[in-house]
Amino acid sequence: MVDGRVAAVGDLEGSEADRTIDAAGMVVTPGFIDMHTHSELALIRDGRGLSKIRQGVTTEVVGESSSVAPRREGMEGGRWGVEPDWETLDGYFRRLESQGTSGNLMSYVSATQLRRYVIGEEHREPTPEELEEMKGLLAREMENGALGLVSRLETPGQEPTSAERSDTDELVELARVVAGYGGIYGSHIRYQDDRLVKGIEEAAEIGERAGLPVEIFHFKSAGYPVRGRLHEGLAAIERARARGVDIAADIYPYIAAAHGLDTEVPAWTHEGGTERFLERLADPELRPRIKREVTEYMTTKYYNEYEGTRGFDAVIISAVGHDPEE
């Protein structure tokens, strides 16, 4: 190693070094790239990134769900005692650099964040003027070093995300901006249940029309009706490749999903953002309705579309915090 780079490999007998590390019985590799993480604020809080660097991860890719930029005053986003003081990816990277970090970081820009910046938590289509504003913000962040655009079109549970309202044409318009910078489009596709193939075809269509590579996140067939049918999704990917679409997929090696319990409450409770959500949960007149709808959801839709076991039997509560920051 010279100046942090591999200078030579192989039989180096006779060579001299300032420092020799005995790696007998160990594996010597380049640093690993963790291509889907949520460490944005964790690294601001503690730049050492010990949970990753001790595993050999030297580069993380973030922003797959809701990116740290663009931001404006009044937007939610603080956590773990970290209050964002940046508006752009450049501002975020500068803060991270000023504090120091053990590894490297790359970030997407999420369609969710663009929508929240421009139209807030309203679940509707953007106007033509709002879409142009979103495209301008995305172009700015691509110039600030963003890797590309991501969408989160479906999440297990009842919680809607702003980007779930994004239709295909809207995402194509945004993806064309990214294509102009040589970026990529990544997606939590719209359907992972018995409509898995339809979800893959939509992602491929976006890449094909916009002219950029596509990455499908968390590739899986989710739920009882499609158990054992992942090959249908693989065939859909191969068909897209055969017609020239640059599309790939990644998968995590376990059969579970982790979310907050707020994802299991009715979608209408989230309208207007976190403050309104908490007000509704505290409303004694609404709580019986919320409880009833959660119970109905967990014992019918959840059973049919996701876990394949009866409702609450599929849920493990791993932690309960007493502090709102938890």
Coordinates of C-alpha atoms in Angstrom, one line a residue:
M1 CA 0.0 0.0 0.0
V2 CA 1.3 3.4 -0.9
D3 CA -0.7 6.6 0.0
G4 CA -3.8 4.5 0.8
R5 CA -3.8 2.6 -2.5
V6 CA -2.8 -0.9 -3.5
A7 CA 0.6 -0.5 -5.2
A8 CA 1.5 -4.1 -5.9
V9 CA 0.1 -7.6 -5.3
G10 CA 1.5 -11.1 -5.6
D11 CA 4.9 -12.5 -4.5
L12 CA 6.6 -9.5 -2.9
E13 CA 9.5 -11.3 -1.5
G14 CA 12.5 -9.0 -1.1
S15 CA 10.3 -5.9 -0.9
E16 CA 10.5 -3.6 2.1
A17 CA 7.8 -1.8 3.9
D18 CA 7.5 0.7 6.7
R19 CA 4.8 -1.5 8.4
T20 CA 3.9 -5.1 7.9
I21 CA 0.5 -6.5 9.0
D22 CA 0.3 -10.3 9.7
A23 CA -2.9 -11.3 7.9
A24 CA -2.4 -15.1 8.3
G25 CA -5.8 -16.8 8.7
M26 CA -7.6 -13.7 7.6
V27 CA -9.1 -12.4 4.3
V28 CA -7.7 -9.4 2.6
T29 CA -10.2 -7.6 0.4
P30 CA -11.0 -4.2 -1.0
G31 CA -13.5 -2.2 1.1
F32 CA -17.1 -3.4 0.8
I33 CA -19.8 -1.2 -0.6
D34 CA -23.1 -1.2 1.3
M35 CA -25.4 -0.2 -1.5
H36 CA -28.6 0.4 0.5
T37 CA -28.3 2.0 3.9
H38 CA -30.0 4.7 6.0
S39 CA -26.9 6.1 7.8
E40 CA -27.3 9.8 6.8
L41 CA -28.0 11.2 10.2
A42 CA -26.2 8.4 12.1
L43 CA -22.9 9.5 10.5
I44 CA -23.6 13.1 11.4
R45 CA -24.1 12.0 15.0
D46 CA -21.0 9.8 15.1
G47 CA -18.8 9.9 12.0
R48 CA -16.8 6.9 13.1
G49 CA -19.5 4.6 11.6
L50 CA -18.2 1.7 13.8
S51 CA -21.0 -0.6 12.9
K52 CA -20.0 -0.5 9.3
I53 CA -16.3 0.1 9.2
R54 CA -15.6 -2.8 11.6
Q55 CA -17.3 -5.1 9.0
G56 CA -15.1 -3.8 6.2
V57 CA -17.7 -1.4 4.7
T58 CA -15.8 1.6 3.4
T59 CA -18.5 3.1 1.2
E60 CA -22.2 3.5 1.9
V61 CA -25.1 4.5 -0.5
V62 CA -27.9 6.4 1.2
G63 CA -31.1 8.2 0.2
E64 CA -33.1 5.2 -1.0
S65 CA -36.2 6.1 0.9
S66 CA -36.2 9.8 1.8
S67 CA -33.0 11.7 1.0
V68 CA -31.4 14.4 3.2
A69 CA -31.9 17.0 0.4
P70 CA -33.3 19.1 -1.0
R71 CA -34.6 20.7 2.2
R72 CA -36.2 24.0 3.2
E73 CA -37.1 25.5 6.5
G74 CA -40.0 23.8 8.3
M75 CA -39.5 20.4 6.8
E76 CA -39.3 17.4 9.1
G77 CA -36.2 15.3 9.2
G78 CA -34.3 15.6 12.5
R79 CA -33.6 12.5 14.5
W80 CA -31.3 11.2 17.2
G81 CA -30.5 14.7 18.3
V82 CA -29.4 15.8 14.8
E83 CA -31.1 18.9 13.4
P84 CA -30.4 19.4 9.7
D85 CA -28.9 22.8 9.0
W86 CA -28.4 22.2 5.3
E87 CA -30.6 22.8 2.2
T88 CA -28.7 20.9 -0.4
L89 CA -26.7 17.7 -0.8
D90 CA -23.6 19.9 -1.1
G91 CA -24.4 21.4 2.3
Y92 CA -24.9 18.0 3.8
F93 CA -21.6 16.7 2.4
R94 CA -19.8 19.8 3.7
R95 CA -21.1 19.2 7.2
L96 CA -20.1 15.6 7.1
E97 CA -16.6 16.5 5.9
S98 CA -16.2 19.2 8.5
Q99 CA -17.0 16.6 11.2
G100 CA -15.0 13.8 9.6
T101 CA -16.1 10.2 8.8
S102 CA -14.4 6.9 8.5
G103 CA -15.8 5.9 5.2
N104 CA -17.2 7.3 1.9
L105 CA -20.8 8.2 1.2
M106 CA -22.9 8.5 -2.0
S107 CA -26.5 9.6 -2.0
Y108 CA -29.6 9.4 -4.2
V109 CA -32.3 12.0 -4.4
S110 CA -35.7 10.6 -3.6
A111 CA -39.0 11.5 -5.3
T112 CA -40.5 11.5 -1.9
Q113 CA -38.2 14.3 -0.8
L114 CA -38.9 16.3 -4.0
R115 CA -42.6 16.0 -3.5
R116 CA -42.4 17.0 0.2
Y117 CA -40.3 20.0 -0.7
V118 CA -42.7 21.3 -3.4
I119 CA -46.2 20.1 -2.3
G120 CA -45.8 19.0 1.3
E121 CA -47.7 16.1 2.6
E122 CA -50.7 16.6 0.2
H123 CA -51.4 13.3 -1.6
R124 CA -52.1 14.6 -5.1
E125 CA -50.4 15.0 -8.4
P126 CA -48.1 18.1 -8.9
T127 CA -49.2 20.8 -11.2
P128 CA -47.1 21.4 -14.3
E129 CA -45.4 24.3 -12.5
E130 CA -44.7 22.2 -9.5
L131 CA -43.3 19.4 -11.6
E132 CA -40.9 21.8 -13.2
E133 CA -39.8 23.0 -9.8
M134 CA -39.1 19.4 -8.8
K135 CA -37.1 18.9 -12.0
G136 CA -35.0 22.0 -11.2
L137 CA -34.3 20.8 -7.7
L138 CA -33.3 17.4 -8.9
A139 CA -30.9 18.9 -11.5
R140 CA -29.3 21.0 -8.8
E141 CA -28.8 18.0 -6.6
M142 CA -27.3 16.0 -9.5
E143 CA -24.8 18.8 -10.0
N144 CA -24.1 18.5 -6.3
G145 CA -23.0 14.9 -6.8
A146 CA -26.2 12.8 -6.4
L147 CA -26.1 9.3 -7.8
G148 CA -29.6 9.4 -9.3
L149 CA -33.3 9.3 -8.5
V150 CA -35.2 6.8 -6.4
S151 CA -38.8 6.2 -5.7
R152 CA -40.6 4.4 -2.9
L153 CA -43.8 3.4 -4.5
E154 CA -44.9 0.8 -2.1
T155 CA -44.2 0.0 1.5
P156 CA -45.7 -2.8 3.6
G157 CA -48.4 -1.5 5.9
Q158 CA -51.0 1.3 5.5
E159 CA -48.7 4.3 5.7
P160 CA -48.7 6.2 2.4
T161 CA -45.6 8.0 1.3
S162 CA -45.9 11.1 -0.8
A163 CA -44.1 9.4 -3.7
E164 CA -46.7 6.6 -3.8
R165 CA -48.9 9.1 -5.6
S166 CA -46.3 9.5 -8.3
D167 CA -47.5 8.1 -11.6
T168 CA -45.3 6.6 -14.3
D169 CA -45.3 9.8 -16.4
E170 CA -44.2 11.9 -13.5
L171 CA -41.3 9.6 -12.7
V172 CA -40.3 9.5 -16.4
E173 CA -40.0 13.3 -16.4
L174 CA -37.8 13.3 -13.3
A175 CA -35.7 10.3 -14.6
R176 CA -35.0 12.2 -17.8
V177 CA -33.3 14.9 -15.8
V178 CA -31.1 12.3 -14.1
A179 CA -30.3 10.6 -17.5
G180 CA -28.8 13.9 -18.6
Y181 CA -26.2 13.6 -15.9
G182 CA -25.5 10.0 -16.4
G183 CA -27.4 8.9 -13.3
I184 CA -29.5 5.9 -12.5
Y185 CA -33.1 5.2 -11.4
G186 CA -33.7 3.0 -8.3
S187 CA -37.0 1.9 -7.0
H188 CA -39.0 0.2 -4.3
I189 CA -41.4 -0.9 -7.1
R190 CA -45.1 -0.2 -6.8
Y191 CA -46.1 -3.9 -6.5
Q192 CA -44.4 -6.8 -4.8
D193 CA -47.5 -9.0 -4.3
D194 CA -49.3 -10.9 -7.0
R195 CA -48.8 -7.9 -9.3
L196 CA -45.0 -8.2 -9.0
V197 CA -44.5 -8.5 -12.8
K198 CA -46.6 -5.3 -13.3
G199 CA -44.3 -3.5 -10.9
I200 CA -41.2 -4.7 -12.6
E201 CA -42.6 -3.7 -16.0
E202 CA -43.3 -0.2 -14.8
A203 CA -39.7 0.2 -13.5
A204 CA -38.4 -1.0 -16.8
E205 CA -40.7 1.3 -18.7
I206 CA -39.4 4.3 -16.8
G207 CA -35.8 3.3 -17.6
E208 CA -36.6 2.7 -21.2
R209 CA -38.5 5.9 -21.8
A210 CA -36.0 8.1 -19.8
G211 CA -32.9 6.3 -21.2
L212 CA -31.1 5.4 -18.0
P213 CA -30.2 2.2 -16.0
V214 CA -32.7 0.8 -13.4
E215 CA -32.1 -0.8 -10.1
I216 CA -34.9 -2.6 -8.3
F217 CA -34.6 -2.5 -4.5
H218 CA -35.5 -5.4 -2.2
F219 CA -36.5 -7.7 -5.0
K220 CA -39.0 -10.2 -3.7
S221 CA -42.4 -11.8 -4.1
A222 CA -44.1 -10.6 -0.9
G223 CA -46.9 -12.5 0.6
Y224 CA -48.8 -15.7 0.7
P225 CA -50.4 -15.6 -2.8
V226 CA -47.0 -15.3 -4.6
R227 CA -44.9 -17.5 -2.4
G228 CA -42.6 -19.5 -4.6
R229 CA -43.2 -17.4 -7.7
L230 CA -40.1 -15.2 -7.7
H231 CA -39.1 -16.8 -11.0
E232 CA -41.9 -14.8 -12.6
G233 CA -40.2 -11.6 -11.6
L234 CA -36.9 -12.8 -12.8
A235 CA -38.4 -13.7 -16.2
A236 CA -39.9 -10.1 -16.4
I237 CA -36.4 -8.7 -15.8
E238 CA -34.9 -10.9 -18.5
R239 CA -37.6 -9.8 -21.0
A240 CA -36.7 -6.2 -20.3
R241 CA -33.0 -6.9 -20.7
A242 CA -33.7 -8.7 -24.0
R243 CA -35.2 -5.5 -25.5
G244 CA -32.2 -3.4 -24.3
V245 CA -33.2 -2.1 -20.9
D246 CA -30.3 -1.8 -18.5
I247 CA -32.1 -3.2 -15.4
A248 CA -30.9 -5.1 -12.4
A249 CA -32.2 -6.0 -8.9
D250 CA -30.8 -6.6 -5.4
I251 CA -32.1 -8.7 -2.6
Y252 CA -31.6 -9.0 1.1
P253 CA -30.9 -12.5 2.5
Y254 CA -33.7 -13.0 5.0
I255 CA -37.5 -13.4 4.9
A256 CA -38.7 -10.5 7.0
A257 CA -39.2 -6.8 6.9
A258 CA -38.6 -4.1 9.5
H259 CA -40.9 -1.1 9.9
G260 CA -42.3 1.1 12.6
L261 CA -45.7 0.3 13.9
D262 CA -46.9 3.6 12.5
T263 CA -46.9 1.9 9.1
E264 CA -49.8 -0.4 10.2
V265 CA -52.3 2.4 11.1
P266 CA -54.8 3.7 8.5
A267 CA -53.5 5.9 5.7
W268 CA -55.9 8.8 6.6
T269 CA -54.3 9.2 10.0
H270 CA -51.1 10.4 8.3
E271 CA -52.6 13.2 6.3
G272 CA -51.0 16.5 7.1
G273 CA -47.7 15.1 8.6
T274 CA -46.5 13.9 11.9
E275 CA -48.1 16.5 14.1
R276 CA -51.5 15.8 12.8
F277 CA -50.9 12.0 13.0
L278 CA -50.0 12.3 16.7
E279 CA -53.1 14.5 17.3
R280 CA -55.3 11.9 15.8
L281 CA -53.8 9.1 17.9
A282 CA -54.4 11.2 21.0
D283 CA -58.0 11.9 20.1
P284 CA -60.3 9.7 22.3
E285 CA -63.1 9.9 19.7
L286 CA -60.8 8.6 16.9
R287 CA -58.9 5.9 18.8
P288 CA -61.7 3.3 18.6
R289 CA -61.9 3.8 14.9
I290 CA -58.2 3.5 14.4
K291 CA -58.0 0.4 16.6
R292 CA -60.9 -1.2 14.6
E293 CA -59.2 -0.5 11.2
V294 CA -55.8 -1.7 12.4
T295 CA -57.4 -5.0 13.6
E296 CA -59.3 -5.4 10.3
Y297 CA -56.2 -4.7 8.3
M298 CA -53.9 -7.0 10.3
T299 CA -56.3 -9.9 10.1
T300 CA -57.3 -9.6 6.4
K301 CA -55.1 -7.6 4.0
Y302 CA -51.9 -8.2 5.9
Y303 CA -52.6 -12.0 5.9
N304 CA -53.5 -12.0 2.2
E305 CA -50.8 -9.8 0.8
Y306 CA -47.7 -10.0 3.1
E307 CA -46.9 -12.4 5.8
G308 CA -48.9 -15.5 4.9
T309 CA -49.7 -16.1 8.6
R310 CA -52.7 -14.8 10.5
G311 CA -52.3 -11.1 11.3
F312 CA -50.5 -10.2 14.5
D313 CA -48.8 -13.6 14.7
A314 CA -46.5 -12.4 12.0
V315 CA -45.3 -9.3 13.9
I316 CA -42.4 -9.2 16.4
I317 CA -42.1 -6.0 18.4
S318 CA -38.4 -5.7 18.8
A319 CA -38.2 -2.4 20.8
V320 CA -40.5 0.2 22.4
G321 CA -39.1 3.6 23.1
H322 CA -40.3 6.1 25.7
D323 CA -38.5 9.0 24.2
P324 CA -40.0 10.6 21.1
E325 CA -36.6 10.5 19.5
E326 CA -36.6 6.7 19.9

